[in-house]
Coordinates of C-alpha atoms in Angstrom, one line a residue:
Chain A
E1 CA 12.3 -71.0 24.3
I2 CA 8.8 -71.1 22.7
V3 CA 7.6 -74.7 22.5
M4 CA 5.3 -75.7 19.7
T5 CA 2.9 -78.6 19.9
Q6 CA 0.7 -80.1 17.1
S7 CA -2.4 -82.3 17.2
P8 CA -3.2 -84.8 16.4
A9 CA 0.0 -86.7 15.8
T10 CA -1.6 -88.7 13.0
L11 CA -4.8 -87.9 11.1
S12 CA -6.6 -90.3 8.8
V13 CA -8.8 -88.7 6.2
S14 CA -10.4 -89.9 3.0
P15 CA -9.6 -88.2 -0.3
G16 CA -12.0 -85.3 -1.1
E17 CA -12.7 -84.7 2.6
R18 CA -11.5 -81.8 4.8
A19 CA -8.6 -82.0 7.1
T20 CA -8.0 -79.7 10.1
L21 CA -4.6 -79.7 11.7
S22 CA -3.8 -77.8 14.9
C23 CA -0.7 -76.1 16.2
R24 CA -0.3 -74.5 19.6
A25 CA 2.5 -72.2 21.0
S26 CA 3.6 -72.1 24.6
Q27 CA 3.4 -68.3 24.5
S28 CA 2.0 -65.8 22.1
V29 CA 3.7 -65.6 18.7
G30 CA 1.3 -63.1 17.2
S31 CA 0.9 -64.0 13.6
N32 CA 4.5 -65.1 13.2
L33 CA 3.7 -68.7 12.2
A34 CA 4.4 -70.8 9.1
W35 CA 3.3 -74.2 7.9
Y36 CA 5.3 -76.6 5.9
Q37 CA 4.5 -79.9 4.0
Q38 CA 6.9 -82.7 3.8
T39 CA 6.4 -85.8 1.6
P40 CA 8.7 -88.8 2.0
G41 CA 12.2 -88.2 0.7
Q42 CA 11.5 -84.6 -0.1
A43 CA 12.5 -81.3 1.4
P44 CA 9.8 -79.4 3.4
R45 CA 7.8 -77.0 1.3
L46 CA 6.5 -73.6 2.6
L47 CA 2.7 -73.6 2.5
I48 CA 1.6 -70.7 4.7
Y49 CA 3.4 -67.8 6.4
G50 CA 2.1 -65.0 8.6
A51 CA -0.4 -67.5 9.9
S52 CA -2.7 -67.1 6.9
T53 CA -0.8 -66.1 3.8
R54 CA -0.4 -68.8 1.1
A55 CA 3.1 -69.0 -0.3
T56 CA 3.7 -68.7 -4.0
G57 CA 2.1 -71.5 -6.0
I58 CA 0.2 -73.1 -3.1
P59 CA -3.3 -74.1 -4.1
A60 CA -6.3 -72.3 -2.6
R61 CA -7.5 -75.5 -0.8
F62 CA -4.8 -74.8 1.8
S63 CA -5.7 -72.2 4.3
G64 CA -4.3 -71.0 7.6
S65 CA -5.9 -69.2 10.5
G66 CA -5.3 -68.2 14.1
S67 CA -3.1 -65.9 16.1
G68 CA -1.5 -65.7 19.5
T69 CA -1.1 -69.3 20.6
E70 CA -3.7 -71.2 18.6
F71 CA -3.4 -71.9 14.9
T72 CA -5.1 -74.1 12.3
L73 CA -4.2 -75.4 8.9
T74 CA -7.2 -76.5 6.8
I75 CA -7.1 -78.5 3.6
S76 CA -10.5 -78.2 2.1
S77 CA -10.7 -81.2 -0.2
L78 CA -7.8 -83.6 0.1
Q79 CA -5.9 -84.7 -3.0
S80 CA -3.7 -87.7 -3.2
E81 CA -0.6 -85.5 -3.2
D82 CA -1.6 -83.9 0.1
F83 CA -0.9 -87.0 2.2
A84 CA 2.3 -85.9 4.0
V85 CA 3.7 -84.7 7.2
Y86 CA 2.8 -81.1 8.2
Y87 CA 5.0 -78.9 10.5
C88 CA 4.3 -75.6 12.0
Q89 CA 7.1 -73.1 12.9
Q90 CA 7.1 -70.0 15.0
Y91 CA 9.4 -67.1 14.2
N92 CA 8.2 -64.5 16.7
N93 CA 11.5 -63.4 18.1
W94 CA 13.6 -62.7 15.0
P95 CA 16.5 -62.8 14.6
F96 CA 16.8 -65.2 17.5
I97 CA 15.8 -68.8 17.8
F98 CA 12.8 -70.1 16.0
T99 CA 11.2 -73.5 16.6
F100 CA 9.1 -76.1 14.9
G101 CA 6.3 -78.3 16.0
P102 CA 6.7 -82.1 16.1
G103 CA 4.5 -82.6 13.0
T104 CA 1.2 -84.1 12.1
R105 CA 1.2 -87.1 9.7
L106 CA -1.8 -87.0 7.4
D107 CA -2.7 -90.5 6.2
I108 CA -5.1 -91.8 3.6
K109 CA -8.2 -93.4 5.3
Chain B
Q1 CA 14.1 -71.2 -10.1
L2 CA 16.2 -71.2 -6.9
Q3 CA 17.7 -74.5 -5.9
L4 CA 19.8 -75.4 -2.9
Q5 CA 21.9 -78.6 -2.7
E6 CA 23.7 -79.9 0.3
S7 CA 27.0 -81.8 0.0
G8 CA 29.5 -83.4 2.4
P9 CA 30.4 -86.7 4.1
G10 CA 27.6 -88.9 5.1
L11 CA 29.6 -90.5 7.9
V12 CA 31.6 -88.7 10.6
K13 CA 33.5 -90.2 13.5
P14 CA 32.6 -89.1 17.1
S15 CA 34.6 -86.1 18.4
E16 CA 35.4 -85.0 14.8
T17 CA 34.1 -82.1 12.8
L18 CA 31.0 -82.3 10.6
S19 CA 31.4 -80.1 7.5
L20 CA 28.6 -79.5 4.9
T21 CA 28.3 -77.1 2.0
C22 CA 25.1 -75.7 0.5
S23 CA 25.4 -74.7 -3.2
V24 CA 22.9 -72.2 -4.4
S25 CA 21.8 -72.1 -8.1
G26 CA 19.2 -70.1 -10.0
G27 CA 19.8 -67.1 -7.8
S28 CA 22.5 -65.1 -6.0
I29 CA 23.4 -65.7 -2.4
S30 CA 24.0 -62.0 -2.2
S31 CA 20.4 -61.1 -2.9
S32 CA 19.0 -58.6 -0.5
G33 CA 16.1 -59.5 1.7
Y34 CA 17.3 -63.0 2.6
L35 CA 19.6 -64.9 4.8
W36 CA 20.7 -68.5 4.6
G37 CA 20.4 -71.2 7.2
W38 CA 20.9 -74.8 8.4
I39 CA 18.2 -77.0 9.9
R40 CA 18.5 -80.6 11.0
Q41 CA 16.1 -83.4 11.8
P42 CA 17.4 -86.2 14.1
P43 CA 15.5 -89.5 13.6
G44 CA 12.1 -89.4 15.2
K45 CA 12.6 -85.8 16.4
P46 CA 11.4 -82.4 15.3
L47 CA 13.2 -80.0 13.0
E48 CA 15.8 -78.0 14.8
W49 CA 17.3 -74.7 13.6
I50 CA 21.1 -74.7 13.7
G51 CA 22.1 -71.2 12.6
S52 CA 21.7 -68.5 9.9
I53 CA 24.1 -66.3 8.0
Y54 CA 23.8 -63.2 5.8
Y55 CA 25.9 -62.9 2.7
S56 CA 27.9 -60.3 4.6
G57 CA 29.0 -63.0 7.0
H58 CA 26.9 -61.9 10.0
T59 CA 25.7 -65.0 11.8
Y60 CA 23.1 -66.1 14.3
Y61 CA 23.3 -69.5 16.1
N62 CA 21.0 -71.7 18.1
P63 CA 22.2 -71.2 21.7
S64 CA 22.1 -74.9 22.3
L65 CA 24.7 -75.5 19.6
N66 CA 26.5 -72.1 19.7
S67 CA 29.8 -73.2 21.1
R68 CA 30.2 -75.9 18.4
V69 CA 28.8 -74.3 15.3
T70 CA 30.5 -72.1 12.7
L71 CA 28.7 -70.9 9.5
S72 CA 30.6 -69.2 6.7
V73 CA 29.7 -67.9 3.2
D74 CA 31.6 -67.7 -0.1
T75 CA 29.8 -65.3 -2.4
S76 CA 32.3 -65.9 -5.2
K77 CA 31.2 -69.6 -5.2
N78 CA 27.6 -68.8 -4.3
H79 CA 27.6 -71.2 -1.4
F80 CA 27.6 -71.3 2.3
S81 CA 28.9 -73.8 4.8
L82 CA 28.4 -75.5 8.2
Q83 CA 31.0 -76.8 10.6
L84 CA 29.9 -78.6 13.7
N85 CA 32.7 -79.6 16.1
S86 CA 33.0 -82.4 18.6
V87 CA 30.1 -84.4 17.2
T88 CA 28.4 -87.2 19.0
A89 CA 25.8 -89.8 18.1
A90 CA 23.2 -87.1 19.0
D91 CA 24.2 -85.1 16.0
T92 CA 23.1 -87.9 13.6
A93 CA 20.4 -86.3 11.5
V94 CA 19.2 -85.2 8.1
Y95 CA 20.7 -81.8 7.5
Y96 CA 18.9 -79.2 5.4
C97 CA 20.0 -75.9 4.1
A98 CA 17.4 -73.3 3.3
R99 CA 16.8 -69.6 2.5
L100 CA 15.1 -67.5 5.1
V101 CA 13.2 -64.3 4.5
D102 CA 14.9 -61.5 6.3
G103 CA 13.1 -60.0 9.2
Y104 CA 10.7 -62.9 9.5
N105 CA 12.7 -66.2 9.6
F106 CA 10.4 -68.4 7.7
L107 CA 12.0 -70.6 5.2
D108 CA 10.8 -70.2 1.6
C109 CA 13.2 -72.6 -0.2
W110 CA 14.9 -75.8 1.1
G111 CA 17.5 -78.2 -0.1
Q112 CA 16.7 -81.9 -0.4
G113 CA 18.6 -82.7 2.7
T114 CA 21.6 -84.9 3.4
Q115 CA 21.9 -87.7 5.9
V116 CA 24.8 -87.5 8.3
T117 CA 25.6 -90.3 10.6
V118 CA 28.0 -90.0 13.5
S119 CA 29.6 -93.4 14.2
S120 CA 33.0 -95.0 14.6

């Protein structure tokens, strides 16, 4: 099973600043990585798939990069609605098991 | 706009069966290019994939739960269902249903989630 880790566990950033979140896979997943945002009491929302493709309706301030085992989600200028928990997910071995990272909580500084 | 909604008991006794249904609206469960799945999140733990199902009824299960899980689909009612047998406190979680993009397994639409607690 591919194990996903995320860092940091919690990130405190001021509105308007840039946030950089990291995700690492225990073995290569190519570009088969997605990012999700979850605000309290809400379902996760797909932000990025294919490591760098924004999902429909996702603002351009969200960008994803990386391949293999190292991935980054960047939020270029934080808005109030961006403070949430972010999860990465690998789906490299379809149709078999896919796994999520433990999440990064993005807090207002 | 596609919407998914989980329903089912919020409290299940140990050793009994957890049963949830996901109702799909704003789109057809028989649409090509997608499959449908269940994910759960125990308190303080990461999201965990439970299983996925095509509208045809073909299924894939997480090996760690395989012996206890059954997914089914009812295209006439536009919903799919989860049964998890012999539950324990470790099965206490928020359960989500979601749509997966076929061939890729990322989840492009989620339900709001439903809390299920296993307790006597």
